[in-house]
PDB file of C-alpha atoms in Angstrom:
ATOM      1  CA  GLN A   1      28.779   0.035  14.018  1.00 80.00           C
ATOM      2  CA  VAL A   2      25.126  -0.875  14.462  1.00 88.00           C
ATOM      3  CA  GLN A   3      23.339  -1.917  17.614  1.00 93.00           C
ATOM      4  CA  LEU A   4      20.082  -3.816  17.424  1.00 95.00           C
ATOM      5  CA  ALA A   5      17.613  -4.666  20.171  1.00 96.00           C
ATOM      6  CA  GLU A   6      14.642  -6.886  19.433  1.00 98.00           C
ATOM      7  CA  SER A   7      11.614  -7.222  21.706  1.00 98.00           C
ATOM      8  CA  GLY A   8       7.995  -8.286  21.724  1.00 98.00           C
ATOM      9  CA  GLY A   9       8.294 -12.038  21.479  1.00 98.00           C
ATOM     10  CA  GLY A  10       6.392 -14.479  23.641  1.00 98.00           C
ATOM     11  CA  LEU A  11       4.231 -17.561  23.815  1.00 98.00           C
ATOM     12  CA  VAL A  12       1.029 -17.500  21.791  1.00 98.00           C
ATOM     13  CA  GLN A  13      -1.497 -20.035  20.594  1.00 98.00           C
ATOM     14  CA  ALA A  14      -1.820 -20.893  16.934  1.00 98.00           C
ATOM     15  CA  GLY A  15      -3.913 -18.272  15.187  1.00 98.00           C
ATOM     16  CA  GLY A  16      -2.785 -15.555  17.555  1.00 98.00           C
ATOM     17  CA  SER A  17      -0.790 -12.387  16.927  1.00 98.00           C
ATOM     18  CA  LEU A  18       2.378 -10.721  18.126  1.00 98.00           C
ATOM     19  CA  ARG A  19       4.108  -7.472  17.275  1.00 98.00           C
ATOM     20  CA  LEU A  20       7.884  -7.444  17.334  1.00 98.00           C
ATOM     21  CA  SER A  21       9.954  -4.287  17.637  1.00 98.00           C
ATOM     22  CA  CYS A  22      13.556  -3.610  16.718  1.00 97.00           C
ATOM     23  CA  ALA A  23      15.392  -0.583  18.071  1.00 95.00           C
ATOM     24  CA  VAL A  24      18.177   0.449  15.715  1.00 93.00           C
ATOM     25  CA  SER A  25      21.158   2.468  16.835  1.00 91.00           C
ATOM     26  CA  ALA A  26      23.642   3.259  14.094  1.00 83.00           C
ATOM     27  CA  ARG A  27      25.706   6.171  12.851  1.00 75.00           C
ATOM     28  CA  SER A  28      24.573   5.323   9.359  1.00 72.00           C
ATOM     29  CA  LEU A  29      23.021   2.360   7.602  1.00 75.00           C
ATOM     30  CA  GLY A  30      24.137   3.675   4.238  1.00 75.00           C
ATOM     31  CA  ASN A  31      21.508   2.777   1.688  1.00 79.00           C
ATOM     32  CA  TYR A  32      20.383  -0.337   3.511  1.00 86.00           C
ATOM     33  CA  GLY A  33      16.849  -0.849   4.671  1.00 92.00           C
ATOM     34  CA  MET A  34      15.979  -3.245   7.471  1.00 95.00           C
ATOM     35  CA  GLY A  35      14.929  -6.842   7.568  1.00 96.00           C
ATOM     36  CA  TRP A  36      13.666  -9.495   9.918  1.00 98.00           C
ATOM     37  CA  PHE A  37      15.198 -12.930  10.015  1.00 98.00           C
ATOM     38  CA  ARG A  38      14.453 -15.985  12.152  1.00 98.00           C
ATOM     39  CA  GLN A  39      16.192 -19.110  13.305  1.00 98.00           C
ATOM     40  CA  ALA A  40      14.346 -22.195  14.470  1.00 97.00           C
ATOM     41  CA  PRO A  41      16.071 -24.906  16.538  1.00 92.00           C
ATOM     42  CA  GLY A  42      18.347 -26.999  14.378  1.00 95.00           C
ATOM     43  CA  LYS A  43      17.821 -24.820  11.319  1.00 97.00           C
ATOM     44  CA  GLU A  44      19.746 -22.064   9.611  1.00 96.00           C
ATOM     45  CA  ARG A  45      18.712 -18.447   9.957  1.00 95.00           C
ATOM     46  CA  GLU A  46      16.226 -17.498   7.247  1.00 96.00           C
ATOM     47  CA  PHE A  47      14.802 -14.345   5.757  1.00 97.00           C
ATOM     48  CA  VAL A  48      11.339 -13.271   6.878  1.00 98.00           C
ATOM     49  CA  ALA A  49      10.645  -9.718   5.680  1.00 98.00           C
ATOM     50  CA  ALA A  50      12.380  -6.527   4.591  1.00 97.00           C
ATOM     51  CA  ILE A  51      11.587  -2.866   4.132  1.00 95.00           C
ATOM     52  CA  ASP A  52      13.642  -0.430   2.102  1.00 93.00           C
ATOM     53  CA  LEU A  53      15.141   2.865   3.164  1.00 88.00           C
ATOM     54  CA  SER A  54      12.139   4.832   1.925  1.00 87.00           C
ATOM     55  CA  GLY A  55       9.715   2.614   3.808  1.00 89.00           C
ATOM     56  CA  ARG A  56       7.613   2.289   0.687  1.00 92.00           C
ATOM     57  CA  ASN A  57       8.801  -1.077  -0.564  1.00 95.00           C
ATOM     58  CA  THR A  58       8.576  -4.370   1.288  1.00 97.00           C
ATOM     59  CA  ALA A  59       9.411  -7.996   0.627  1.00 97.00           C
ATOM     60  CA  TYR A  60       8.334 -11.187   2.358  1.00 97.00           C
ATOM     61  CA  ALA A  61       9.212 -14.843   2.467  1.00 97.00           C
ATOM     62  CA  ASP A  62       6.515 -16.924   0.823  1.00 97.00           C
ATOM     63  CA  SER A  63       5.824 -18.678   4.125  1.00 97.00           C
ATOM     64  CA  VAL A  64       4.715 -15.457   5.843  1.00 98.00           C
ATOM     65  CA  LYS A  65       3.224 -13.502   2.952  1.00 98.00           C
ATOM     66  CA  GLY A  66      -0.270 -12.295   3.792  1.00 98.00           C
ATOM     67  CA  ARG A  67       0.213 -12.941   7.519  1.00 98.00           C
ATOM     68  CA  PHE A  68       3.162 -10.731   8.500  1.00 98.00           C
ATOM     69  CA  THR A  69       3.623  -6.995   7.924  1.00 98.00           C
ATOM     70  CA  ILE A  70       6.882  -5.091   8.274  1.00 98.00           C
ATOM     71  CA  SER A  71       6.907  -1.357   8.941  1.00 96.00           C
ATOM     72  CA  ARG A  72       9.142   1.350  10.347  1.00 92.00           C
ATOM     73  CA  ASN A  73       8.672   4.622  12.168  1.00 87.00           C
ATOM     74  CA  ASN A  74       9.315   7.936  10.441  1.00 79.00           C
ATOM     75  CA  ARG A  75      12.751   8.353  11.945  1.00 80.00           C
ATOM     76  CA  GLY A  76      13.708   4.887  10.770  1.00 77.00           C
ATOM     77  CA  ASN A  77      15.153   3.924  14.120  1.00 89.00           C
ATOM     78  CA  THR A  78      12.438   1.410  14.994  1.00 93.00           C
ATOM     79  CA  VAL A  79      11.265  -1.429  12.795  1.00 96.00           C
ATOM     80  CA  TYR A  80       8.200  -3.526  13.500  1.00 97.00           C
ATOM     81  CA  LEU A  81       6.951  -6.928  12.476  1.00 98.00           C
ATOM     82  CA  GLN A  82       3.240  -7.491  12.922  1.00 98.00           C
ATOM     83  CA  MET A  83       2.603 -11.224  12.917  1.00 98.00           C
ATOM     84  CA  ASN A  84      -0.950 -12.485  12.525  1.00 98.00           C
ATOM     85  CA  SER A  85      -2.404 -15.973  12.102  1.00 98.00           C
ATOM     86  CA  LEU A  86       0.667 -17.449  13.729  1.00 98.00           C
ATOM     87  CA  GLU A  87       1.457 -21.095  13.120  1.00 98.00           C
ATOM     88  CA  PRO A  88       3.617 -23.531  15.119  1.00 97.00           C
ATOM     89  CA  GLU A  89       6.079 -23.419  12.206  1.00 97.00           C
ATOM     90  CA  ASP A  90       6.696 -19.751  13.017  1.00 98.00           C
ATOM     91  CA  THR A  91       8.363 -20.748  16.295  1.00 98.00           C
ATOM     92  CA  ALA A  92      11.892 -19.337  16.222  1.00 98.00           C
ATOM     93  CA  VAL A  93      14.176 -16.648  17.546  1.00 98.00           C
ATOM     94  CA  TYR A  94      13.549 -13.513  15.510  1.00 98.00           C
ATOM     95  CA  TYR A  95      16.307 -11.057  14.658  1.00 98.00           C
ATOM     96  CA  CYS A  96      16.431  -7.753  12.828  1.00 97.00           C
ATOM     97  CA  ALA A  97      19.326  -6.572  10.698  1.00 95.00           C
ATOM     98  CA  PRO A  98      20.202  -4.075   7.975  1.00 94.00           C
ATOM     99  CA  SER A  99      19.312  -5.592   4.646  1.00 94.00           C
ATOM    100  CA  ARG A 100      18.540  -5.060   0.996  1.00 90.00           C
ATOM    101  CA  GLY A 101      15.726  -7.471   0.607  1.00 88.00           C
ATOM    102  CA  ARG A 102      17.117 -10.853   1.626  1.00 91.00           C
ATOM    103  CA  ALA A 103      20.731  -9.671   1.458  1.00 91.00           C
ATOM    104  CA  LEU A 104      22.693  -8.691   4.545  1.00 90.00           C
ATOM    105  CA  PRO A 105      25.662  -6.302   4.400  1.00 89.00           C
ATOM    106  CA  SER A 106      28.860  -8.121   3.509  1.00 88.00           C
ATOM    107  CA  GLY A 107      30.430  -9.599   6.629  1.00 88.00           C
ATOM    108  CA  PHE A 108      27.578  -8.529   8.868  1.00 91.00           C
ATOM    109  CA  SER A 109      27.872 -10.007  12.355  1.00 90.00           C
ATOM    110  CA  SER A 110      26.312  -7.446  14.695  1.00 91.00           C
ATOM    111  CA  TRP A 111      23.245  -9.483  15.522  1.00 94.00           C
ATOM    112  CA  GLY A 112      21.180  -8.522  18.529  1.00 94.00           C
ATOM    113  CA  GLN A 113      20.041 -10.976  21.157  1.00 96.00           C
ATOM    114  CA  GLY A 114      16.871 -11.769  19.230  1.00 98.00           C
ATOM    115  CA  THR A 115      13.409 -12.315  20.636  1.00 98.00           C
ATOM    116  CA  GLN A 116      11.856 -15.737  21.108  1.00 98.00           C
ATOM    117  CA  VAL A 117       8.506 -16.472  19.495  1.00 98.00           C
ATOM    118  CA  THR A 118       6.815 -19.708  20.477  1.00 98.00           C
ATOM    119  CA  VAL A 119       3.528 -20.749  18.893  1.00 98.00           C
ATOM    120  CA  SER A 120       1.661 -23.616  20.505  1.00 97.00           C
ATOM    121  CA  SER A 121      -0.721 -25.825  18.568  1.00 93.00           C
TER     122      SER A 121
END
């Protein structure tokens, strides 16, 4: 069982920055890394970024590449998403989850409450 707690969202003007945090509590994530996903109103949840178990390899959605950076602490129990040059299109609820790149564990449903990011134009 995994417990996830996202924080750090808020209201920011276009061009601004935010840093999201995800506290991970789990007996084991197996060989899964961690990812960030987001869901905008009226849209399906989409992949944003992922980092592997080693912390050395990352992947990003094309829409955020060059603007967002995913990282994790040494213990692997906190994952961050540094978001720069924010755009109104980045407005969404952001969630973290175990992942291998874009892929979630089969049947995964233990989403946290998410953190709201709102970017004004």
